[in-house]
Amino acid sequence: MKQLVCITPGQLEYQNGQQPVVKENQSLLKIKRIGICGTDLHAYEGTQPFFNYPRILGHELAAEYVSGDAPGFTPGEAVTIIPYFNCGKCIACRSGKPNCCTSINVCGVHVDGGMREYLVVPSYSLLHGDGLSFDELALVEPLAIGAHGVRRAGVQPGEFVLVIGAGPIGLGIMEFARIAGGQVIAMDINEQRLNFCREKLQVAHTINAAADDVMKRLQEITSNDMPTVVIDATGSLKAINNAFQYMAHGARYVLVGLQKNEISFSHPEFHKREATLMSSRNATKEDFDLVIQSMKKGLVNPATYITHRVLFDNVKNEFASWLKPETGVIKAMVEL
């Protein structure tokens, strides 16, 4: 079995591995698509928290079910997975939050992922393809991250939602904030990505944080109220810290992006707003189900996100280029 291993930051290596053996409560999958995520790119450049090397990357997966003991699944059917393998026993799991299990193993981060021909997963992690294509199924997970962040924020119809970061996760947040009825404001420093927001997602309000007066633009858009929801999808310490000043009084600020350092903000400014600060980690089955149903209803067009395609045998040569803004990558899709 061919697999691609991230040996150390900046070093990928193809290896021959043994086809995994299926044990009780597990299922064997034949990988068909792998979406390249920011997590994969950050792991490659050495900036991803919670990460050890060597590691097989890949958690945005579409596959064929081969064998196992998953009830209701048949060999050859298209599937995807919830790639956050949890213990089922800790306080988070018992509280219905397996997405932040105290001993979570995220596929492709804490344990080896899907950048290989075959993968064994816990049978409970499987989701039926439900008629979606392999491309669509590989995009369910990143969109579920966005759906979860929006659900954490409790977006209400009509309120302004500032989404900072127009990468794949940020775009998913924008989509589900729109579906929830929010008025989306997209902010980024990359004008190409802001054009994507305007042209492909029909986002009415965009701000270039590198060129515009951000406070002035937010005041103009919101009639001086400022956004009642702010969601960070950058993982940039500077962007995260700056965004505290963008909140309306009574606003909710949700951190979907992740970075390694400490955040800091003015306590008086935060306190006087009676603001709420939340993190949003991974997603739950409820979010995955919402994404799948939204795709089937045509509320989200996942094909829009795929800007680059590459065969598995060419990933090693192409991977580093996806870190460069000039490449224009929104979502690179690996085909097996």
XYZ file of C-alpha atoms in Angstrom, residues 12-281:
270
model
C 7.158 14.522 2.553
C 8.111 10.969 1.599
C 6.265 8.191 -0.237
C 6.530 4.853 1.549
C 5.220 1.334 1.114
C 3.007 0.396 4.051
C 1.095 -2.709 5.023
C -2.624 -2.755 4.255
C -4.272 -2.294 7.659
C -6.007 -5.181 9.410
C -9.610 -4.684 10.460
C -10.426 -5.400 14.105
C -13.698 -5.431 16.021
C -15.719 -2.196 15.756
C -13.584 -1.038 12.828
C -14.104 -0.605 9.085
C -11.725 -0.689 6.129
C -12.002 2.085 3.552
C -10.494 2.549 0.095
C -9.600 6.227 -0.129
C -10.876 8.049 -3.226
C -10.457 11.767 -2.406
C -8.421 13.771 0.093
C -9.064 17.477 0.579
C -6.007 19.493 1.620
C -6.779 21.529 4.730
C -5.057 24.382 6.513
C -4.196 21.865 9.227
C -2.229 19.828 6.671
C -0.444 22.909 5.362
C 0.405 24.146 8.856
C 1.708 20.696 9.801
C 3.923 20.754 6.715
C 5.349 24.152 7.647
C 5.705 23.224 11.336
C 3.177 25.642 12.839
C 0.332 23.273 13.737
C -0.411 22.833 17.478
C -1.136 19.349 18.881
C 1.105 17.731 16.253
C 3.924 15.173 16.244
C 6.104 13.793 13.437
C 6.279 11.597 11.453
C 2.600 11.638 10.499
C 0.401 10.603 7.578
C -1.754 13.659 6.901
C -5.304 13.808 5.594
C -8.684 14.018 7.324
C -11.005 15.489 4.659
C -11.851 12.150 3.117
C -14.158 10.404 0.691
C -13.908 6.662 0.319
C -15.495 3.384 -0.664
C -16.566 1.090 2.134
C -14.636 -2.184 1.821
C -15.389 -4.259 4.909
C -16.100 -4.145 8.625
C -18.893 -4.451 11.142
C -20.628 -1.091 10.612
C -24.381 -1.804 10.591
C -26.173 -0.597 7.472
C -23.048 -0.107 5.360
C -22.419 -2.229 2.279
C -19.189 -2.907 0.354
C -18.630 -0.450 -2.496
C -20.823 2.347 -1.174
C -19.483 5.897 -0.976
C -18.820 7.183 2.533
C -17.113 9.912 4.480
C -16.053 9.999 8.120
C -16.194 12.186 11.187
C -12.414 12.202 11.724
C -12.438 13.050 15.445
C -12.041 9.729 17.203
C -13.272 10.033 20.796
C -13.268 7.929 23.950
C -17.024 8.033 24.588
C -16.481 8.148 28.367
C -15.025 11.530 29.414
C -16.985 14.574 30.612
C -17.075 16.063 27.102
C -18.321 12.838 25.485
C -20.904 12.301 28.210
C -22.089 15.893 27.663
C -22.663 15.396 23.945
C -19.435 17.157 22.934
C -17.241 14.379 21.500
C -15.671 17.041 19.279
C -13.634 18.194 22.299
C -13.084 14.806 23.960
C -10.346 15.009 26.603
C -8.380 12.256 24.845
C -9.425 12.994 21.266
C -7.486 11.490 18.370
C -7.999 13.523 15.216
C -7.306 11.517 12.078
C -4.238 12.946 10.337
C -3.216 15.000 13.387
C -2.913 12.813 16.500
C -3.063 9.524 14.568
C -2.150 8.714 10.978
C -4.652 9.939 8.420
C -5.909 9.194 4.943
C -3.014 10.128 2.657
C -2.786 6.462 1.624
C -4.672 3.883 -0.375
C -6.505 2.177 2.507
C -7.503 3.360 5.972
C -9.088 1.649 8.974
C -11.427 3.816 11.068
C -13.761 3.266 14.017
C -17.074 2.091 12.598
C -18.951 4.741 14.604
C -17.183 7.466 12.595
C -18.755 6.479 9.257
C -21.358 8.532 7.416
C -23.359 7.390 4.399
C -22.592 9.205 1.152
C -26.327 9.728 0.627
C -25.947 10.192 -3.122
C -23.198 12.815 -2.956
C -20.121 12.597 -5.187
C -16.651 11.807 -3.855
C -15.674 15.462 -4.347
C -18.661 16.592 -2.303
C -18.064 14.053 0.440
C -14.448 15.155 0.854
C -15.703 18.688 1.503
C -18.259 17.784 4.166
C -15.752 17.938 7.036
C -14.353 21.451 6.418
C -17.867 22.775 5.877
C -18.952 21.097 9.121
C -16.224 23.062 10.930
C -17.866 26.250 9.644
C -21.364 25.050 10.485
C -20.259 24.270 14.042
C -18.731 27.724 14.500
C -21.945 29.347 13.322
C -23.984 27.169 15.661
C -21.685 28.093 18.550
C -22.259 31.770 17.730
C -26.041 31.342 17.660
C -26.365 33.498 14.553
C -29.801 35.094 14.292
C -31.565 36.343 11.139
C -30.592 39.876 10.203
C -27.553 40.354 12.425
C -24.165 41.303 11.051
C -21.589 38.516 11.131
C -17.958 39.492 10.566
C -15.934 36.516 9.310
C -12.190 37.138 9.412
C -10.271 34.919 7.030
C -11.516 33.860 3.599
C -9.794 30.507 3.363
C -11.808 27.283 3.045
C -12.918 27.267 6.687
C -13.865 30.944 6.606
C -15.832 30.431 3.402
C -17.776 27.617 5.047
C -18.530 29.885 7.994
C -19.830 32.515 5.583
C -22.058 29.967 3.850
C -23.689 28.745 7.047
C -23.946 32.234 8.535
C -25.875 33.153 5.379
C -28.056 30.051 5.663
C -28.796 31.066 9.279
C -29.959 34.470 8.034
C -26.920 36.543 8.981
C -25.625 39.501 6.983
C -22.072 38.409 6.235
C -19.052 40.713 6.213
C -15.935 39.019 4.820
C -12.509 40.312 5.841
C -9.102 39.209 4.577
C -5.798 40.691 3.397
C -5.928 38.792 0.104
C -7.947 40.649 -2.516
C -8.151 37.558 -4.721
C -9.969 35.702 -1.959
C -12.264 38.648 -1.318
C -13.145 38.632 -5.026
C -14.004 34.947 -4.624
C -16.365 35.873 -1.769
C -18.094 38.508 -3.889
C -18.314 36.540 -7.120
C -18.839 32.952 -5.970
C -20.612 33.355 -2.624
C -22.373 36.673 -3.332
C -21.088 38.199 -0.089
C -22.352 41.779 -0.123
C -19.774 43.294 2.241
C -16.014 42.753 2.007
C -13.116 44.471 3.749
C -9.426 44.300 2.854
C -7.719 44.559 6.247
C -4.421 45.495 4.601
C -5.826 48.359 2.511
C -9.058 49.603 4.119
C -9.803 51.531 7.303
C -11.414 48.546 9.012
C -13.191 50.427 11.812
C -14.605 52.990 9.414
C -15.847 50.327 7.001
C -17.492 48.330 9.793
C -19.226 51.443 11.075
C -20.463 52.275 7.566
C -21.785 48.754 6.955
C -23.489 48.366 10.338
C -24.745 51.972 10.744
C -22.279 52.400 13.649
C -23.596 49.368 15.563
C -20.599 47.117 14.753
C -21.028 43.354 14.213
C -22.882 41.384 16.855
C -20.997 38.230 15.811
C -17.279 38.102 15.048
C -15.736 34.803 13.950
C -12.013 34.328 13.384
C -10.917 31.754 10.825
C -7.329 32.952 10.372
C -5.385 31.449 13.241
C -3.316 34.650 13.105
C -2.431 36.075 16.512
C -2.496 39.644 15.182
C -5.896 39.160 13.546
C -7.340 37.497 16.649
C -6.172 40.226 18.998
C -7.269 43.044 16.676
C -10.781 41.653 16.347
C -11.764 42.347 19.957
C -12.256 45.995 18.967
C -14.662 45.073 16.169
C -17.403 43.731 18.462
C -20.695 45.465 19.072
C -21.821 45.823 22.665
C -23.304 42.463 23.626
C -21.455 40.685 20.810
C -20.199 37.110 20.605
C -16.661 36.390 19.433
C -15.920 32.845 18.280
C -12.404 31.547 17.667
C -12.412 28.866 15.003
C -8.840 29.557 13.903
C -6.093 28.237 16.164
C -2.570 29.425 16.914
C 0.097 28.522 19.460
C 0.455 31.692 21.516
C -1.478 33.631 24.160
C -4.193 36.055 23.115
C -4.477 39.431 24.836
C -7.106 42.160 24.983
C -8.246 45.100 27.071
C -10.360 43.821 29.926
C -12.268 47.128 30.325
C -13.148 47.242 26.616
C -14.255 43.604 26.684
C -16.093 43.988 29.991
C -18.060 47.092 29.101
C -19.465 45.280 26.054
C -20.617 42.351 28.205
C -19.055 40.359 25.376
C -18.857 36.599 25.039
C -15.678 34.820 23.936
C -15.923 31.228 22.719
C -13.738 28.657 21.032
C -15.127 26.304 18.404
C -13.360 22.990 17.983
